[in-house]
Short mmCIF file of C-alpha atoms in Angstrom, two decimals:
data_model
loop_
_atom_site.label_atom_id
_atom_site.label_comp_id
_atom_site.label_asym_id
_atom_site.label_seq_id
_atom_site.Cartn_x
_atom_site.Cartn_y
_atom_site.Cartn_z
CA UNK A 1 -43.09 -102.61 -30.24
CA UNK A 2 -46.42 -101.35 -28.59
CA UNK A 3 -44.79 -98.91 -25.94
CA UNK A 4 -42.38 -97.36 -28.11
CA UNK A 5 -46.62 -97.13 -30.73
CA UNK A 6 -48.35 -95.74 -27.37
CA UNK A 7 -45.18 -93.09 -27.03
CA UNK A 8 -45.11 -91.37 -30.75
CA UNK A 9 -48.80 -89.98 -30.52
CA UNK A 10 -47.42 -88.45 -26.52
CA UNK A 11 -43.90 -87.45 -28.50
CA UNK A 12 -45.73 -85.45 -31.54
CA UNK A 13 -48.66 -84.27 -28.66
CA UNK A 14 -45.78 -82.40 -26.93
CA UNK A 15 -43.33 -81.41 -30.38
CA UNK A 16 -46.73 -79.63 -31.79
CA UNK A 17 -46.84 -78.34 -28.15
CA UNK A 18 -43.47 -77.01 -28.32
CA UNK A 19 -43.79 -75.26 -31.94
CA UNK A 20 -46.77 -74.08 -30.83
CA UNK A 21 -45.29 -72.57 -28.07
CA UNK A 22 -43.04 -70.70 -28.86
CA UNK A 23 -45.05 -69.44 -32.52
CA UNK A 24 -47.38 -67.61 -30.02
CA UNK A 25 -44.50 -66.33 -28.14
CA UNK A 26 -42.22 -65.09 -31.33
CA UNK A 27 -46.45 -63.51 -32.20
CA UNK A 28 -47.32 -61.93 -28.96
CA UNK A 29 -43.09 -61.10 -29.09
CA UNK A 30 -43.84 -59.05 -32.85
CA UNK A 31 -46.99 -57.43 -30.96
CA UNK A 32 -44.94 -56.00 -28.43
CA UNK A 33 -42.29 -54.57 -30.84
CA UNK A 34 -45.01 -53.12 -33.68
CA UNK A 35 -46.48 -51.10 -29.19
CA UNK A 36 -42.44 -49.64 -28.31
CA UNK A 37 -42.00 -48.78 -32.35
CA UNK A 38 -45.86 -47.43 -32.93
CA UNK A 39 -45.06 -44.65 -29.54
CA UNK A 40 -41.81 -44.14 -30.28
CA UNK A 41 -42.36 -43.22 -33.62
CA UNK A 42 -45.37 -40.92 -31.86
CA UNK A 43 -43.34 -39.65 -29.14
CA UNK A 44 -40.83 -38.14 -31.45
CA UNK A 45 -42.63 -36.81 -33.89
CA UNK A 46 -44.77 -34.88 -30.92
CA UNK A 47 -41.35 -33.74 -30.18
CA UNK A 48 -39.98 -32.92 -33.66
CA UNK A 49 -43.71 -30.98 -33.72
CA UNK A 50 -43.12 -28.57 -31.55
CA UNK A 51 -39.55 -27.87 -31.68
CA UNK A 52 -40.39 -26.48 -35.38
CA UNK A 53 -43.30 -24.68 -33.79
CA UNK A 54 -41.20 -23.45 -31.12
CA UNK A 55 -37.97 -22.56 -33.77
CA UNK A 56 -40.39 -20.41 -35.47
CA UNK A 57 -40.32 -17.46 -32.61
CA UNK A 58 -36.53 -18.83 -31.22
CA UNK A 59 -35.15 -16.87 -34.30
CA UNK A 60 -35.36 -13.77 -32.64
CA UNK A 61 -33.75 -15.51 -29.19
CA UNK A 62 -35.20 -15.58 -26.17
CA UNK A 63 -38.63 -13.54 -26.29
CA UNK A 64 -41.08 -13.40 -23.66
CA UNK A 65 -43.30 -13.82 -26.58
CA UNK A 66 -40.72 -18.02 -26.90
CA UNK A 67 -41.13 -18.23 -23.56
CA UNK A 68 -45.00 -17.61 -23.83
CA UNK A 69 -44.86 -20.25 -26.81
CA UNK A 70 -42.67 -23.29 -24.85
CA UNK A 71 -44.81 -23.33 -22.18
CA UNK A 72 -48.04 -23.22 -24.04
CA UNK A 73 -46.11 -26.06 -25.89
CA UNK A 74 -44.63 -28.48 -23.39
CA UNK A 75 -48.49 -28.35 -21.12
CA UNK A 76 -49.56 -30.04 -24.11
CA UNK A 77 -47.05 -32.19 -24.59
CA UNK A 78 -48.06 -35.72 -22.64
CA UNK A 79 -45.05 -36.21 -19.76
CA UNK A 80 -42.75 -34.45 -21.42
CA UNK A 81 -40.44 -32.74 -19.22
CA UNK A 82 -39.59 -28.96 -20.64
CA UNK A 83 -38.69 -27.37 -23.82
CA UNK A 84 -35.45 -24.73 -23.68
CA UNK A 85 -33.54 -21.78 -25.85
CA UNK A 86 -29.30 -22.92 -25.54
CA UNK A 87 -27.01 -21.02 -26.91
CA UNK A 88 -24.06 -21.99 -29.53
CA UNK A 89 -22.09 -21.82 -26.61
CA UNK A 90 -23.80 -24.06 -24.29
CA UNK A 91 -25.78 -22.45 -21.68
CA UNK A 92 -30.00 -23.11 -20.95
CA UNK A 93 -30.85 -18.69 -21.23
CA UNK A 94 -34.40 -20.10 -20.80
CA UNK A 95 -38.08 -22.25 -20.73
CA UNK A 96 -40.48 -23.21 -20.33
CA UNK A 97 -40.32 -21.79 -16.18
CA UNK A 98 -38.70 -19.04 -17.67
CA UNK A 99 -36.15 -16.75 -17.90
CA UNK A 100 -33.14 -17.93 -15.92
CA UNK A 101 -30.67 -15.35 -14.50
CA UNK A 102 -27.93 -16.28 -15.15
CA UNK A 103 -28.09 -18.40 -18.01
CA UNK A 104 -26.81 -21.76 -17.27
CA UNK A 105 -24.52 -23.98 -18.45
CA UNK A 106 -25.90 -26.96 -19.77
CA UNK A 107 -22.50 -29.37 -20.44
CA UNK A 108 -22.16 -30.98 -23.81
CA UNK A 109 -23.84 -34.90 -23.97
CA UNK A 110 -23.00 -37.49 -26.95
CA UNK A 111 -25.06 -36.64 -30.15
CA UNK A 112 -26.71 -38.59 -31.82
CA UNK A 113 -27.09 -37.10 -35.71
CA UNK A 114 -28.52 -38.47 -38.39
CA UNK A 115 -27.76 -38.01 -41.46
CA UNK A 116 -30.30 -35.61 -43.76
CA UNK A 117 -31.81 -35.16 -40.21
CA UNK A 118 -31.90 -31.21 -38.74
CA UNK A 119 -32.52 -33.12 -35.12
CA UNK A 120 -29.79 -33.86 -32.35
CA UNK A 121 -30.36 -36.43 -29.80
CA UNK A 122 -28.29 -37.76 -26.88
CA UNK A 123 -28.17 -40.59 -25.35
CA UNK A 124 -30.22 -41.10 -21.95
CA UNK A 125 -28.29 -38.35 -19.63
CA UNK A 126 -28.94 -36.29 -15.86
CA UNK A 127 -29.60 -33.19 -15.78
CA UNK A 128 -29.59 -30.53 -13.68
CA UNK A 129 -32.83 -29.45 -14.07
CA UNK A 130 -35.54 -32.86 -14.56
CA UNK A 131 -35.07 -35.52 -12.01
CA UNK A 132 -34.15 -38.65 -13.60
CA UNK A 133 -32.42 -39.00 -17.02
CA UNK A 134 -33.80 -37.51 -20.28
CA UNK A 135 -33.23 -38.04 -23.79
CA UNK A 136 -32.78 -34.37 -25.12
CA UNK A 137 -33.79 -33.81 -28.80
CA UNK A 138 -32.86 -30.57 -29.86
CA UNK A 139 -33.44 -28.26 -33.60
CA UNK A 140 -30.50 -26.21 -34.27
CA UNK A 141 -31.38 -22.40 -35.40
CA UNK A 142 -29.96 -21.17 -38.46
CA UNK A 143 -26.97 -19.33 -36.28
CA UNK A 144 -26.11 -21.53 -34.04
CA UNK A 145 -28.33 -21.66 -30.86
CA UNK A 146 -30.95 -24.04 -30.54
CA UNK A 147 -34.31 -25.91 -29.45
CA UNK A 148 -34.20 -28.73 -27.35
CA UNK A 149 -36.72 -30.63 -25.81
CA UNK A 150 -36.55 -33.42 -22.64
CA UNK A 151 -38.14 -36.64 -23.48
CA UNK A 152 -37.97 -39.31 -19.73
CA UNK A 153 -36.54 -42.28 -21.31
CA UNK A 154 -39.73 -44.67 -19.96
CA UNK A 155 -41.85 -42.33 -22.10
CA UNK A 156 -41.18 -44.36 -24.87
CA UNK A 157 -41.99 -48.02 -23.50
CA UNK A 158 -45.47 -45.89 -21.76
CA UNK A 159 -47.24 -48.54 -24.23
CA UNK A 160 -46.20 -52.36 -22.29
CA UNK A 161 -48.45 -53.35 -19.83
CA UNK A 162 -46.54 -54.10 -15.95
CA UNK A 163 -46.22 -58.30 -16.99
CA UNK A 164 -46.75 -57.24 -20.97
CA UNK A 165 -43.27 -59.46 -20.87
CA UNK A 166 -44.06 -61.78 -17.73
CA UNK A 167 -42.34 -62.94 -14.81
CA UNK A 168 -38.82 -61.51 -15.17
CA UNK A 169 -38.97 -60.12 -18.63
CA UNK A 170 -37.51 -56.69 -19.69
CA UNK A 171 -37.43 -54.48 -22.24
CA UNK A 172 -33.77 -52.19 -22.87
CA UNK A 173 -33.51 -49.17 -25.56
CA UNK A 174 -30.85 -48.90 -27.06
CA UNK A 175 -29.37 -46.17 -29.47
CA UNK A 176 -26.94 -47.27 -31.97
CA UNK A 177 -24.98 -44.94 -33.27
#
């Protein structure tokens, strides 16, 4: 009987330690998720504001003033890769680096459209214009053309410090239809 009495405090202590550890892990994951969600919101807000500003200058097509506007906005956006003007038939005619002569076909990526939004997104895709993959955020203009910005997917996870999830921990950003 005394052996069982000696084990009860140890068992209770282990149970309490387990529950406390799980709760602490949940709190840490919630904190990390909030940081990533806030960062994604801030990145998307900066990108869409830039696209709206550039779209005003894009109403006359790919002009010298549009190129200057795209260059200025791209320089102000931390780690975003490029802003470009794409025609309705899929040709990049100019970007924040200048005019493309001849214009380059950009291909077609699978678009994610949110009902009621004036912006469309792609899953991360490789482009010939930038290293690695980029999420493309596009704002369609009234004439069918669009102004696009390339966002590196890793920018969305930038608040995560190495090892934030412990050894072997990882985060995957998924975009659902």
